[in-house]
mmCIF file of C-alpha atoms in Angstrom:
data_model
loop_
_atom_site.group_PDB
_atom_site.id
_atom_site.type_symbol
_atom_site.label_atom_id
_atom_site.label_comp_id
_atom_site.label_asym_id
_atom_site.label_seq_id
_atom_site.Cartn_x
_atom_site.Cartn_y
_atom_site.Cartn_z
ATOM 1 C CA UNK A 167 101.399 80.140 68.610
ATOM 2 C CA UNK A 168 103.705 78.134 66.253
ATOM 3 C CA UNK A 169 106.521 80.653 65.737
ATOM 4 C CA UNK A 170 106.037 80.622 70.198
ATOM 5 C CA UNK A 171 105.996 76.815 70.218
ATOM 6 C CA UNK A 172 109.252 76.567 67.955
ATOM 7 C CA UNK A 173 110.707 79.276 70.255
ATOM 8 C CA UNK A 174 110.199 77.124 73.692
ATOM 9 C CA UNK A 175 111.484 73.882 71.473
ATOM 10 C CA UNK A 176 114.492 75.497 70.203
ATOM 11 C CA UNK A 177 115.142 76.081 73.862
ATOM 12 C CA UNK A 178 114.098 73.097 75.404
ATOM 13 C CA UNK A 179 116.834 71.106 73.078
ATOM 14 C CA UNK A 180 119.537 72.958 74.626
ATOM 15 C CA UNK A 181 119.272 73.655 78.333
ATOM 16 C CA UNK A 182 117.123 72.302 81.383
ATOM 17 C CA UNK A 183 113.296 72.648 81.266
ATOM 18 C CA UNK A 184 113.132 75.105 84.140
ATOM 19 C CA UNK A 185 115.702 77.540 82.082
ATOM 20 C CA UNK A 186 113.615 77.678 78.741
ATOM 21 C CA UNK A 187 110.723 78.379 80.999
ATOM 22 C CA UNK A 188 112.215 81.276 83.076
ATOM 23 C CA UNK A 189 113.606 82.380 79.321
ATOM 24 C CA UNK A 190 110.659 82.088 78.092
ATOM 25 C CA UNK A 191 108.709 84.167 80.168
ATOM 26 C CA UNK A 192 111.367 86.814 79.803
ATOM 27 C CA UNK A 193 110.650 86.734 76.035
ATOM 28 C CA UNK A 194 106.967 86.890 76.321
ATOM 29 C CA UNK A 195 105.480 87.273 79.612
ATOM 30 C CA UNK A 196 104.428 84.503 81.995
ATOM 31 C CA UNK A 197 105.230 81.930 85.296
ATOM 32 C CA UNK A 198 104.237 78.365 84.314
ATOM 33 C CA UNK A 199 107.113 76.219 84.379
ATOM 34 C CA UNK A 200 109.398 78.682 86.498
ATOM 35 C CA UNK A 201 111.749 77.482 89.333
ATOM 36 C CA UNK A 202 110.044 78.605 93.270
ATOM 37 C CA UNK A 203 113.458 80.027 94.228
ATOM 38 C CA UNK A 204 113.848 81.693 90.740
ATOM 39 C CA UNK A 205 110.668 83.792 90.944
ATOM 40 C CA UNK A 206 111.179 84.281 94.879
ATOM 41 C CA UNK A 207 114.676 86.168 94.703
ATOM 42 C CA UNK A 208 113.638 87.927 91.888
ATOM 43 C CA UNK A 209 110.424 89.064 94.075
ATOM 44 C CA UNK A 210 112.357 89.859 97.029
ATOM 45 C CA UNK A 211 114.584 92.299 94.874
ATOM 46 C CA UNK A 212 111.794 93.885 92.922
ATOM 47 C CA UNK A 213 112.293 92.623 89.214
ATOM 48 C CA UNK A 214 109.769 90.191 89.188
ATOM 49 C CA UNK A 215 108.317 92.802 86.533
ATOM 50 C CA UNK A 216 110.423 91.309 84.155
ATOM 51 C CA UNK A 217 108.804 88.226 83.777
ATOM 52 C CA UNK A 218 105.912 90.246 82.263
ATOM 53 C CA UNK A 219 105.748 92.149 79.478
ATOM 54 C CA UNK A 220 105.874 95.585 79.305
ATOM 55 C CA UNK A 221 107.403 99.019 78.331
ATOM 56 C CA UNK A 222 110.636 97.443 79.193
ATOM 57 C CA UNK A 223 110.382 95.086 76.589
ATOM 58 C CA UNK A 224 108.998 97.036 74.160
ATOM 59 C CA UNK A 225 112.040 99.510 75.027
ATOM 60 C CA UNK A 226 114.529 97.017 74.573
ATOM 61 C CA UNK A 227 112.896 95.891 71.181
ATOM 62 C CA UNK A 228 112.716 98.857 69.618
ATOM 63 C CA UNK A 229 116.035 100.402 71.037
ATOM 64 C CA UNK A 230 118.140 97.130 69.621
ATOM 65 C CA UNK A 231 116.294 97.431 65.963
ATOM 66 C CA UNK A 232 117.091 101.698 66.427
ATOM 67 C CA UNK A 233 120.801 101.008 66.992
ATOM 68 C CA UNK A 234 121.253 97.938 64.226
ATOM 69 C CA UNK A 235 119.399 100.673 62.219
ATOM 70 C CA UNK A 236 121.991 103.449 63.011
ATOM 71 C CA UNK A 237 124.548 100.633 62.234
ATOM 72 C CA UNK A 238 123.698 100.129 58.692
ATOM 73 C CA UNK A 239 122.793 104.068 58.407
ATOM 74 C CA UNK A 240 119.413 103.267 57.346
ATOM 75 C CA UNK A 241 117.438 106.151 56.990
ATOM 76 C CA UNK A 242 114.843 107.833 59.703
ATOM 77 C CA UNK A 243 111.934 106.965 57.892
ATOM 78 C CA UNK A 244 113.172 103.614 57.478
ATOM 79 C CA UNK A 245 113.851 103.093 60.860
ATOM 80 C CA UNK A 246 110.752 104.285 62.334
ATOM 81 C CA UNK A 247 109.081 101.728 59.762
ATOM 82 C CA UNK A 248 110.846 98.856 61.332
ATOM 83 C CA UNK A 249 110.918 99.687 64.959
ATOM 84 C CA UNK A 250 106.628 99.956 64.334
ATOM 85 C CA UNK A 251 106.495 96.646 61.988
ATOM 86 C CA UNK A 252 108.732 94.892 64.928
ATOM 87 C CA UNK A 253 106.394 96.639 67.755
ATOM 88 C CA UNK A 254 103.402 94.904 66.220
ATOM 89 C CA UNK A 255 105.229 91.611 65.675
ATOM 90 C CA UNK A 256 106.298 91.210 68.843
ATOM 91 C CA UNK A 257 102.878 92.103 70.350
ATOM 92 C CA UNK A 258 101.397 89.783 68.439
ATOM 93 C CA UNK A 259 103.603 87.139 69.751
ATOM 94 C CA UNK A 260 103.794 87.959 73.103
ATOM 95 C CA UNK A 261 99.870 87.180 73.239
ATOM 96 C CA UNK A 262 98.029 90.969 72.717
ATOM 97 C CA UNK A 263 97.272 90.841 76.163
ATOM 98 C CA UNK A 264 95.959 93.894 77.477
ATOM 99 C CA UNK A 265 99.560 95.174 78.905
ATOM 100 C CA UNK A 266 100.707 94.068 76.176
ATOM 101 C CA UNK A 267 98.624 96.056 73.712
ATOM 102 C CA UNK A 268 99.113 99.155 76.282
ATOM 103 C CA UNK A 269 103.112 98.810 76.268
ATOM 104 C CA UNK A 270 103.078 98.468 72.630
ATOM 105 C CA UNK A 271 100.437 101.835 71.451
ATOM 106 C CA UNK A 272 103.085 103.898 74.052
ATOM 107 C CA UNK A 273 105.907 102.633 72.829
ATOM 108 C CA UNK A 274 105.030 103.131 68.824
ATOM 109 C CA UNK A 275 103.471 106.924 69.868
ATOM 110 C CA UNK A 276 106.444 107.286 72.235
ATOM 111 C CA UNK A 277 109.022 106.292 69.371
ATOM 112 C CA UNK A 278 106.902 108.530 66.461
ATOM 113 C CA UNK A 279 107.123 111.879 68.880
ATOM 114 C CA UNK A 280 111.341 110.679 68.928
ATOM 115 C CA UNK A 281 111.481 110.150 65.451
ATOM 116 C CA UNK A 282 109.326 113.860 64.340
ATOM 117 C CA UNK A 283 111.629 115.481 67.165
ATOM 118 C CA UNK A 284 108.872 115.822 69.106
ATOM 119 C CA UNK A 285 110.296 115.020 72.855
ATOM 120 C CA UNK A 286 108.195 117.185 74.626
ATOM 121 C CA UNK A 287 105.244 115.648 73.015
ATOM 122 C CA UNK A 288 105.784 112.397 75.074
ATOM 123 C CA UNK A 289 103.914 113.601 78.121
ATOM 124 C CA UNK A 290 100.870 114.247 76.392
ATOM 125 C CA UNK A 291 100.675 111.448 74.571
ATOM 126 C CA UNK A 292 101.086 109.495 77.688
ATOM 127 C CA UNK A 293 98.290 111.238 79.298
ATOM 128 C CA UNK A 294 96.313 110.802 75.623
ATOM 129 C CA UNK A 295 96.748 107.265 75.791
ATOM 130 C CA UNK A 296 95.885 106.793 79.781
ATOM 131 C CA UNK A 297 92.537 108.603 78.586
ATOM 132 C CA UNK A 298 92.029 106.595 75.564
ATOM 133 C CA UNK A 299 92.143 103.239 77.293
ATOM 134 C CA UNK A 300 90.096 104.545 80.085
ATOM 135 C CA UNK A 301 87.359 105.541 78.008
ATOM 136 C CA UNK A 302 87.303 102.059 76.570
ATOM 137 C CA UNK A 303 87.177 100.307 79.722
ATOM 138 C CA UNK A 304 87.201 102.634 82.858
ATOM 139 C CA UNK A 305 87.565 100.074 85.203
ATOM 140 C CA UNK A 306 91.005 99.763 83.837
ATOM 141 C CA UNK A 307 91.914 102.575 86.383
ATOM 142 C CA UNK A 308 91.493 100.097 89.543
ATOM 143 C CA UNK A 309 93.663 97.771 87.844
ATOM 144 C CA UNK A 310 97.320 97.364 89.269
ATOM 145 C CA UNK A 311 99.200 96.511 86.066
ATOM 146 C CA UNK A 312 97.214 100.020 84.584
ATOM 147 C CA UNK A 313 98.658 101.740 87.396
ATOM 148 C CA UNK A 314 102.609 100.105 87.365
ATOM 149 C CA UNK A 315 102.781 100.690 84.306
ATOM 150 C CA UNK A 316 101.377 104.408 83.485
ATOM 151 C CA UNK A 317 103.555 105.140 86.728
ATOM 152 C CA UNK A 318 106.711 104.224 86.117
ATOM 153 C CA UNK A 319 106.470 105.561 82.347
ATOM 154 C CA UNK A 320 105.388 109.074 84.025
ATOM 155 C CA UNK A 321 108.672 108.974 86.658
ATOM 156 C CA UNK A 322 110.668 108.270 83.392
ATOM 157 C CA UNK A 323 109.205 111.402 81.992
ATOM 158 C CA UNK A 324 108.283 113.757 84.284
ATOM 159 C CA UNK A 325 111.833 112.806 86.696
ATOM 160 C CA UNK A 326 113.959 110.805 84.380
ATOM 161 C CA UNK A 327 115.434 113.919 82.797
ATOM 162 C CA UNK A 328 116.099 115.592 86.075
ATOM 163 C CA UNK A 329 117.959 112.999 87.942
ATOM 164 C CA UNK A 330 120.124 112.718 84.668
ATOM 165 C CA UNK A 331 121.383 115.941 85.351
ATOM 166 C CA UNK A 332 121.889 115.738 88.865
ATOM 167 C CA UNK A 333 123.767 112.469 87.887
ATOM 168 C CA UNK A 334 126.275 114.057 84.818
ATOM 169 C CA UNK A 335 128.892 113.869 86.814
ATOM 170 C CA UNK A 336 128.698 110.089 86.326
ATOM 171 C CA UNK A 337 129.937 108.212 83.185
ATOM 172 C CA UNK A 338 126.646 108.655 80.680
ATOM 173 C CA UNK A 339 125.350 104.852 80.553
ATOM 174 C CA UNK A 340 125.983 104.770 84.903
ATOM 175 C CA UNK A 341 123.540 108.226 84.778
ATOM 176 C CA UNK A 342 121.293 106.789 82.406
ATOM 177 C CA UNK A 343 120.577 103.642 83.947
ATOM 178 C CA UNK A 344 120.769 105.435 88.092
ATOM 179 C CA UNK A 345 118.394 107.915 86.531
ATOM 180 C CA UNK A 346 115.577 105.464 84.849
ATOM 181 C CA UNK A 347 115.863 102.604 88.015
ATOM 182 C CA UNK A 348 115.357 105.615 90.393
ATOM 183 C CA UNK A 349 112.583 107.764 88.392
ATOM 184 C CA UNK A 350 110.647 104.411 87.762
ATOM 185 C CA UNK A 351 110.856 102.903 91.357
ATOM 186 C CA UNK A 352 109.754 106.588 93.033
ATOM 187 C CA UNK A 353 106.649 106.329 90.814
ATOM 188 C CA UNK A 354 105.709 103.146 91.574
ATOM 189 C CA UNK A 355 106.775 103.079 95.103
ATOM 190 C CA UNK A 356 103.224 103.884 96.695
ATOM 191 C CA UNK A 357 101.695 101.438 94.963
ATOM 192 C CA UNK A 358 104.046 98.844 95.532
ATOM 193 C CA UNK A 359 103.602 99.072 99.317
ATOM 194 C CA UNK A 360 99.528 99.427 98.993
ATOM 195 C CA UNK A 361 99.310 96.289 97.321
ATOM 196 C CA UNK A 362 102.177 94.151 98.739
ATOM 197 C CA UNK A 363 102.726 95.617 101.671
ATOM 198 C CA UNK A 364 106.190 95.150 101.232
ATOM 199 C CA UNK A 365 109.062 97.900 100.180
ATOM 200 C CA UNK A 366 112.519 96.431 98.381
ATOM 201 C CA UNK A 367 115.169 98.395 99.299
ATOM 202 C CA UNK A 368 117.389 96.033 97.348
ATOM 203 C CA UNK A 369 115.384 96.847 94.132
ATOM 204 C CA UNK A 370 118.011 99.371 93.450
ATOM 205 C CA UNK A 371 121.356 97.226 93.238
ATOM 206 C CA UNK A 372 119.375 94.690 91.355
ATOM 207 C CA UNK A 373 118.045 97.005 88.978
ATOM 208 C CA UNK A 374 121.707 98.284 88.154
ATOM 209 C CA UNK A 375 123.170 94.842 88.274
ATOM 210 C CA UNK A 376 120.405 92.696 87.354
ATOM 211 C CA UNK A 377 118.118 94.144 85.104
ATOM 212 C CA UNK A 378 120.688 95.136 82.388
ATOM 213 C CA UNK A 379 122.194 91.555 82.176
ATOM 214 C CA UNK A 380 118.835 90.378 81.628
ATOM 215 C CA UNK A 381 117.630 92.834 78.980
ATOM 216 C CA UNK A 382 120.957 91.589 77.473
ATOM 217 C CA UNK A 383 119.398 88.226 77.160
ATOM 218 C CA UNK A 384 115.817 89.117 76.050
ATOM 219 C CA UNK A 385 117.991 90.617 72.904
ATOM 220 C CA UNK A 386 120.137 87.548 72.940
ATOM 221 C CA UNK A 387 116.620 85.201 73.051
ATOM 222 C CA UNK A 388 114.734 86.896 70.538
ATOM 223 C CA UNK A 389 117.531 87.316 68.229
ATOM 224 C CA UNK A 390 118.284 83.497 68.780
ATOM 225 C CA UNK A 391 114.608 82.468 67.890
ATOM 226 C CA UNK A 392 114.629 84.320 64.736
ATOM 227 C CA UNK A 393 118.227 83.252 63.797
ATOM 228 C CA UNK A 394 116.883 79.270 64.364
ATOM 229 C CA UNK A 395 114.761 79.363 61.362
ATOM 230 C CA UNK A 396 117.767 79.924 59.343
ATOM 231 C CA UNK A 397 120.915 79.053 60.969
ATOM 232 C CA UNK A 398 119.385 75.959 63.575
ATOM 233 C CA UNK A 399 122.479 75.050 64.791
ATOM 234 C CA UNK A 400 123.425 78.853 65.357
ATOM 235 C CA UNK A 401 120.213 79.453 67.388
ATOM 236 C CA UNK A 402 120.699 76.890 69.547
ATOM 237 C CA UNK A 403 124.259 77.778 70.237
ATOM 238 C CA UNK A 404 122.743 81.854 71.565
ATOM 239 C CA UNK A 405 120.037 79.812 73.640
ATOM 240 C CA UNK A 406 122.762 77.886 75.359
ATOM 241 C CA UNK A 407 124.346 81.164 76.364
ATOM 242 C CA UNK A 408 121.240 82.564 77.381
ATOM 243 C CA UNK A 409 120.873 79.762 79.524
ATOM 244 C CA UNK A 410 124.719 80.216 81.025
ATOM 245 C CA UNK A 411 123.596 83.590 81.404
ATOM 246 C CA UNK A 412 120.357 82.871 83.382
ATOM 247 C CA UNK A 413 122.443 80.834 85.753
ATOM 248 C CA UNK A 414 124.656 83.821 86.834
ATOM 249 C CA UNK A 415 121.230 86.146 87.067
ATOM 250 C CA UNK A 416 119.783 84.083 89.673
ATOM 251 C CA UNK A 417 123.590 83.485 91.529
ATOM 252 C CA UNK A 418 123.401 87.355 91.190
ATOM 253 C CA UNK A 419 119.546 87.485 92.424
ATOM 254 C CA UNK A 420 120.043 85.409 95.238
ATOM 255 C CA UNK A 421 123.259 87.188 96.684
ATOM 256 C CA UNK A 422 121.328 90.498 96.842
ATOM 257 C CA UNK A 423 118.236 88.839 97.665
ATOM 258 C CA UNK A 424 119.883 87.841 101.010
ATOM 259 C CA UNK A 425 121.303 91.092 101.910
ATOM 260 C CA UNK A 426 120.469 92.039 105.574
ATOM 261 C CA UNK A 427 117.522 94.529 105.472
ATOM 262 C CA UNK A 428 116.842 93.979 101.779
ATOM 263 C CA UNK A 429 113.463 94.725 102.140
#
């Protein structure tokens, strides 16, 4: 709660109250203090996920600590060690909230089958996981952020692959991205429309456009929090650009937001 509370003050020194809110809930899940208009666009385009936490995040996390890894040619076991020590971490301080746990066990088995070379594994220990939790709490099954999530991680597995290599003719990072926004949104398409009766068709532009400018700043933000502790001034400096950042997001939101037929 402190290292949270120095986070959202760090933040709060730098740019408007409604921006380290909206930041804030990028970083660690949540809606208090976010602008109306802000969490509208982003609803009417179909991100609004983003503003929890979930495999995304966890993802992002330990993708970024992978590559700075790679960087410094760490070693695989090495790696592996601090992707899991900044899994838990991050959990921790994002609340372990029941997503939260969920998005962090998958991402730490997901990241272990990687590491052993073990690709193939990933399905299963999807479905070992799903079972897991549902034998802890079964009513878990009727619950929508169960079923989001364990849905869009199955497109990314079960379709993710495929569309890739319908897509090679693409440049690699436009496949990789087309191929994870589409295999995720297919999955979770029926439920979307059960529950809020409403179908983005925008989704897709704003996942290509959007989405990566925003993981961008959850890197940014996290890395910026950590950095304050030792370099304040520094800190500060990477939330102001977050903040610069968020402004062309919702810009960016809004524009696709009012496309005709959108949704």
């Amino acid at each position: 709660e402190k290292i949270r509370a120095q986070y959202l003050e760090a933040m709060q020194s730098v740019m408007p109250a409604a921006d380290a809110a909206a930041i804030f809930a990028m970083l660690f899940g949540g809606y208090e203090g976010i602008r109306p208009e802000l969490l509208e666009a982003f609803t009417t385009t179909g991100i609004v996920h983003i503003l929890s936490v979930s495999g995304s995040h966890i993802t992002i996390l330990a993708a970024s600590i992978a590559w700075l890894g790679g960087m410094l040619r760490l070693r695989q076991g090495i790696i592996a060690l601090l992707v899991a020590l900044a899994i838990i971490v991050y959990s921790l301080l994002a609340g372990c909230v029941p997503p939260v746990l969920r998005a962090g066990a998958m991402g730490l088995l997901m990241f272990l089958a990687l590491v052993l070379e073990r690709e193939k594994d990933a399905q299963r220990i999807l479905t070992i996981t799903a079972l897991v939790m549902l034998l802890w709490s079964p009513l878990s099954l009727y619950d929508i952020s169960f079923q989001l999530s364990f849905a869009a991680t199955a497109g990314l597995l079960y379709r993710g692959p495929q569309l890739r290599r319908w897509l090679k003719r693409l440049p690699p990072p436009a496949a990789a991205s087309l191929a994870i926004t589409i295999s995720a949104q297919l999955f979770t398409l029926p439920f979307l429309a059960w529950y809020f009766h409403v179908v983005s068709i925008s989704s897709l532009l704003a996942n290509l456009i959007v989405v990566p400018i925003v993981e961008f700043m959850i890197v940014l933000g996290l890395a910026a929090g950590l950095l304050a502790f030792i370099l304040p001034a520094a800190g500060r400096f990477i939330f102001f650009l977050d903040s610069l950042l968020l402004g062309a997001v919702y810009e960016l939101t809004r524009l696709i937001a009012a496309l005709p037929g959108g949704q």
